Short mmCIF file of C-alpha atoms in Angstrom, two decimals:
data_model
loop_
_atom_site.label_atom_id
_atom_site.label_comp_id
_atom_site.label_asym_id
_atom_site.label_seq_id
_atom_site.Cartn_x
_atom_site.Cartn_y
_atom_site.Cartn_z
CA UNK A 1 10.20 -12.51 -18.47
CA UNK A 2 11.53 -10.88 -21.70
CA UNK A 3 13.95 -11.17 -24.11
CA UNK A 4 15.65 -9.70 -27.21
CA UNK A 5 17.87 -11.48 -30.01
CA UNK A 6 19.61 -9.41 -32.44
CA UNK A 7 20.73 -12.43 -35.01
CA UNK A 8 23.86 -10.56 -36.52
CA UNK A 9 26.55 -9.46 -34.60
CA UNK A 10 28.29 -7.80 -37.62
CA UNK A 11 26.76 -6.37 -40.85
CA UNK A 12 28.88 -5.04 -43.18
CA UNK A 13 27.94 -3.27 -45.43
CA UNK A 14 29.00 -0.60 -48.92
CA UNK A 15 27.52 3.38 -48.65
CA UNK A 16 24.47 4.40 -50.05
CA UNK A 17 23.09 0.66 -49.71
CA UNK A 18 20.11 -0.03 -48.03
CA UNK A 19 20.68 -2.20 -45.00
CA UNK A 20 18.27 -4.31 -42.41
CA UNK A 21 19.29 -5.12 -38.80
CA UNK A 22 16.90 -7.58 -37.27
CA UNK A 23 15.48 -7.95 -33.80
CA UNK A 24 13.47 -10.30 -32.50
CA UNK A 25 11.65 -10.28 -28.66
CA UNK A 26 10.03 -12.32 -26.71
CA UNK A 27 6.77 -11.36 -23.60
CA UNK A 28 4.56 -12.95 -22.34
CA UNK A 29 2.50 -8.94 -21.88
CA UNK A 30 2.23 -6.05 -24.33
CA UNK A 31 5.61 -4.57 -25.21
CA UNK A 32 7.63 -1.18 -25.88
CA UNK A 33 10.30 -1.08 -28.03
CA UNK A 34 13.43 0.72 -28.66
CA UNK A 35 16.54 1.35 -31.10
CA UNK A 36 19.82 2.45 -29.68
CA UNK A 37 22.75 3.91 -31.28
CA UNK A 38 25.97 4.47 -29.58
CA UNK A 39 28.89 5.65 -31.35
CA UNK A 40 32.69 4.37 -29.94
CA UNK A 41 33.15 5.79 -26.49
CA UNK A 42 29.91 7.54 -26.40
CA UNK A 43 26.41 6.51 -24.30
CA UNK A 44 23.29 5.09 -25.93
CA UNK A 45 21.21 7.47 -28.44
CA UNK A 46 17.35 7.06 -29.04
CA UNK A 47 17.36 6.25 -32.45
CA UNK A 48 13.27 5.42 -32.46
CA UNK A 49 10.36 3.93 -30.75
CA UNK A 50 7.47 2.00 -31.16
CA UNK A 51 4.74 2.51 -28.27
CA UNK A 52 1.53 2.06 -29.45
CA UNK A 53 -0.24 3.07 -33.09
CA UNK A 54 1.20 2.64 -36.31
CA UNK A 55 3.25 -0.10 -36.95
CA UNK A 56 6.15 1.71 -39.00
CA UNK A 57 7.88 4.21 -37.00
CA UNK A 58 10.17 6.79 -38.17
CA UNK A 59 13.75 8.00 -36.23
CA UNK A 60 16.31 10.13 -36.50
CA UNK A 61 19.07 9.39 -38.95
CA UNK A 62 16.85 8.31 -42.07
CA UNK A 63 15.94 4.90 -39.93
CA UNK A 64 12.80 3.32 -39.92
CA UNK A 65 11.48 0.50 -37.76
CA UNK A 66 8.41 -1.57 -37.75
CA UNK A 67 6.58 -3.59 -35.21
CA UNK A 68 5.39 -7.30 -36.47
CA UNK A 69 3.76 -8.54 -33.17
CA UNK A 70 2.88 -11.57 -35.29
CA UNK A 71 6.37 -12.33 -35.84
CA UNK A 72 7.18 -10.95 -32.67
CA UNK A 73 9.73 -8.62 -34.77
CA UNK A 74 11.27 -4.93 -34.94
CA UNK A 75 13.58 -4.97 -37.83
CA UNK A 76 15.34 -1.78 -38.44
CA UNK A 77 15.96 -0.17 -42.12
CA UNK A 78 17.51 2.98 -43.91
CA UNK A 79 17.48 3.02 -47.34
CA UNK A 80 21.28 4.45 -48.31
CA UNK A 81 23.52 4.05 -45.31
CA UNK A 82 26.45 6.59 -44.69
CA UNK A 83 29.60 6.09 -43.19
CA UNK A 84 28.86 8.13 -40.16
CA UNK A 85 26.32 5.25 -39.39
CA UNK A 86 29.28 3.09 -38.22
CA UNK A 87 28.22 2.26 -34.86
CA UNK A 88 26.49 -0.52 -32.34
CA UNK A 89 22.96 -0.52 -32.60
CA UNK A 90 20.93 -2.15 -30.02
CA UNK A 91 17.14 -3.48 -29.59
CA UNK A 92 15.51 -3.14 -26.76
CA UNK A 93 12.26 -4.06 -25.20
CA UNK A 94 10.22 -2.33 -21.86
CA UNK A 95 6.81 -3.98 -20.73
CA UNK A 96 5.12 -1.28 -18.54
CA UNK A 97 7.41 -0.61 -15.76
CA UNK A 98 9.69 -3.29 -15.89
CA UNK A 99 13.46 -2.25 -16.81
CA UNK A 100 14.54 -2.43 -20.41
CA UNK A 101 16.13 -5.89 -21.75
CA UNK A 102 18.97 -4.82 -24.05
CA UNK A 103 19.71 -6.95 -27.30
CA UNK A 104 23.48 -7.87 -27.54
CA UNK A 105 24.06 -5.68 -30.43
CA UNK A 106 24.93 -5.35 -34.08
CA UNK A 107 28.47 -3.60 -35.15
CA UNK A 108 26.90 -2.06 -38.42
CA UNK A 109 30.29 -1.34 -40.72
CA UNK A 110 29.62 0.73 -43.80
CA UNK A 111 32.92 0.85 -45.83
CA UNK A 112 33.10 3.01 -48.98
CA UNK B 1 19.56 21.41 -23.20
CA UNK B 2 18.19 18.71 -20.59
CA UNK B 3 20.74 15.94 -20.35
CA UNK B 4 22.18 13.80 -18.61
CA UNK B 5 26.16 14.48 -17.97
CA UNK B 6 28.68 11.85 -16.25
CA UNK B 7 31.97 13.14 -15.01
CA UNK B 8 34.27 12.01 -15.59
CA UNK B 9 34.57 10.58 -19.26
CA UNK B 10 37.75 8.92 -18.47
CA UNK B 11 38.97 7.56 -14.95
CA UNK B 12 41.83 5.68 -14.30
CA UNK B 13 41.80 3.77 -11.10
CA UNK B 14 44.50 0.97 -9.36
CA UNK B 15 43.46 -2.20 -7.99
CA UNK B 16 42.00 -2.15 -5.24
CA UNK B 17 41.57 1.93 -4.98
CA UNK B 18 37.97 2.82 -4.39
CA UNK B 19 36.89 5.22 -6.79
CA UNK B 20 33.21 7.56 -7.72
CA UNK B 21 31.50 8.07 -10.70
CA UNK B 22 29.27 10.81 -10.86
CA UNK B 23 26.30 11.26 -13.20
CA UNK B 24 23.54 14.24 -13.22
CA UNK B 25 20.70 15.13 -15.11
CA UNK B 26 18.62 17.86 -15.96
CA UNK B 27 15.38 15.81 -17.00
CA UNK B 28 13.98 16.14 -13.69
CA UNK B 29 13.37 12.41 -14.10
CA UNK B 30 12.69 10.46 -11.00
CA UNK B 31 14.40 6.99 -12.15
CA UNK B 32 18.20 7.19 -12.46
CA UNK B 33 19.98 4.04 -13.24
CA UNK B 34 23.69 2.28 -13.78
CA UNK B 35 24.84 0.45 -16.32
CA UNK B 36 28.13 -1.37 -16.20
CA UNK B 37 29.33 -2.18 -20.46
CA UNK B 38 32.01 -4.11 -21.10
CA UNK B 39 33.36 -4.35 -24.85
CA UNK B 40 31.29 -5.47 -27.73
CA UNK B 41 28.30 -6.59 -25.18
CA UNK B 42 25.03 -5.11 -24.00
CA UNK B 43 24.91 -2.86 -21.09
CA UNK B 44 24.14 -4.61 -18.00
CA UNK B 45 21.89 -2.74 -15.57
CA UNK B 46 23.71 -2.57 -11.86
CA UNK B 47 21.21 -0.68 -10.14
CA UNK B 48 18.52 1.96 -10.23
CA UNK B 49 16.75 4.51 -7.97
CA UNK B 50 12.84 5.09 -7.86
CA UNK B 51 13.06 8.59 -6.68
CA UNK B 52 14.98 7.92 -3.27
CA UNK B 53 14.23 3.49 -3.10
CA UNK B 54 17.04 1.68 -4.17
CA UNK B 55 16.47 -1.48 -6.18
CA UNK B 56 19.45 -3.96 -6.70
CA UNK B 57 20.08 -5.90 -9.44
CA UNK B 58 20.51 -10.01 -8.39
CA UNK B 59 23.96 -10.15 -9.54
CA UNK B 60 25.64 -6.87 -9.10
CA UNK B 61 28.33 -7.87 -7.05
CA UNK B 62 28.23 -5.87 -3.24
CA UNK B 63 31.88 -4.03 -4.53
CA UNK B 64 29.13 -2.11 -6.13
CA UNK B 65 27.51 0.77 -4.41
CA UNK B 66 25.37 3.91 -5.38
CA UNK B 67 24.26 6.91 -3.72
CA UNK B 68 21.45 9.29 -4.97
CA UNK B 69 21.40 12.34 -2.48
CA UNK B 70 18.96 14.63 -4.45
CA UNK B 71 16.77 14.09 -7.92
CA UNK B 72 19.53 15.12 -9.71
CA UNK B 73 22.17 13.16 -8.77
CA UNK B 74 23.60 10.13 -8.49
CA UNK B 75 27.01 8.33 -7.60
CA UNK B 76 28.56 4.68 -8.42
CA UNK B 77 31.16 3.83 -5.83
CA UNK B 78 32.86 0.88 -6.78
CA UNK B 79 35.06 -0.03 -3.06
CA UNK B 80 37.54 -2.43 -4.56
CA UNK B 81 37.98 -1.77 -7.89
CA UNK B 82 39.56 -5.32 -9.77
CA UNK B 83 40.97 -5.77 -12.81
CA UNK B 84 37.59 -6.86 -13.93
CA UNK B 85 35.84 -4.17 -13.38
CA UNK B 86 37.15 -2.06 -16.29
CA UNK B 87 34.49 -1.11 -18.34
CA UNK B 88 31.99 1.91 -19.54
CA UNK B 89 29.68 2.88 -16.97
CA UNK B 90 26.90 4.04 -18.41
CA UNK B 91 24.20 6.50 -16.51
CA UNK B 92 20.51 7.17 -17.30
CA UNK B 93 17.56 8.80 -16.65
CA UNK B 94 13.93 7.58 -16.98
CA UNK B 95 10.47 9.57 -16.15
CA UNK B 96 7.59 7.00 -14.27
CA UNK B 97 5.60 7.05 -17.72
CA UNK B 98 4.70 3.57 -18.40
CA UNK B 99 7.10 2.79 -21.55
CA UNK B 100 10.20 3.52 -19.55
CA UNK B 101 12.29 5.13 -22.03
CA UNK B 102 15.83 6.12 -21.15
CA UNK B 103 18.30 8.71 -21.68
CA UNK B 104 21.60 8.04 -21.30
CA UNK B 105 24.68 10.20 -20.37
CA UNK B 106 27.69 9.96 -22.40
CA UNK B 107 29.42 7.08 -20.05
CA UNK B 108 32.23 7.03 -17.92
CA UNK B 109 35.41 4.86 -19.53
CA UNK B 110 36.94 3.46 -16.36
CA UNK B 111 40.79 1.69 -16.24
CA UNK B 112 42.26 -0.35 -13.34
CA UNK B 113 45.72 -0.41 -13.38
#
């Protein structure tokens, strides 16, 4: 079985900071992972994607990702937030051809 | 653009009413799948199709039904909508590759009066 925990539920935070939302999995096999984005009233966007290779993966948006499988980690990071990243951002986690397992999400609120 | 497109964006149901969501894509993916979201949680996968074999989640209630009459579309028929119910229903598409990524529709926002 797998799992994802995204610790914060909320992170405020001020434009043009940097910000971190962490995610944490747990497999017992190799994993895939994902970031979501979905904006109010609006379906789940690919933010980025870790599959295999280098660690640090690069999205859309100015986000950045990277895999820890020590740590069994994903965080995700952008440097100077905007306030058009208000949103929900999930984690989620794929192990071959199982479904994915959805984090329960972070509200990220950037206020300017 | 390929996509995947859910119609419609906003239903409004009454208890009780049965009512169809529809969802399409142009991915030419063979995995289609349902989502039911309810506010400030994860989406909860209902269903999903493997080309034409269903595969039903444990706990989707049996109010819950789906129909997938071609590759490139599917239906959520919910027989007896209740009050709990109400939620975003969210669609997606998925090719057989082994990492399963999914794209998602734009959801459908449904209301039981």
């Amino acid at each position: 079985a797998q799992s994802v925990t995204q610790l914060d539920s909320q992170v405020p935070v001020f434009e043009e900071a940097p910000v971190e939302l962490r995610c944490n999995y747990s497999s017992s096999v190799s994993v895939y992972l994902f970031w979501y984005v979905q904006y109010p009233n609006q379906g789940l966007q690919l933010l980025l994607k870790y599959l295999s290779g280098s660690t640090l993966v690069k999205g859309i948006n100015g986000f950045e990702a990277e895999f820890n499988k020590s740590q069994t980690s994903f965080h995700l990071r952008k440097p100077s937030v905007h306030i058009s990243d208000t949103a929900e951002y999930f984690c989620a986690v794929s192990s071959g051809y199982s479904t994915l397992t959805f984090g329960k999400g972070t509200m990220l609120l950037v206020s300017p | 653009d390929a996509m995947v497109i859910q119609n419609p964006r906003y239903q409004v149901t009454q208890f009780g009413k049965p009512v169809t969501l529809s969802c399409s894509q142009t991915l030419n993916h063979n995995v289609m799948y349902w989502y039911q979201q309810k506010s400030s949680q994860a989406p909860k996968l209902l269903f999903h199709y493997y080309d034409k074999d269903f595969n039903n989640e444990a706990d989707t209630p049996d109010n819950f039904q789906s129909r997938r009459p071609n590759t490139s579309f599917c239906f959520l028929d919910i027989r007896s909508p209740g009050l709990g119910d109400a939620a975003m229903y969210l669609c997606a598409a998925g090719g057989t590759s082994s990492y399963n990524e999914q794209f998602f529709g734009p959801g459908t926002r449904l209301t039981v009066l």
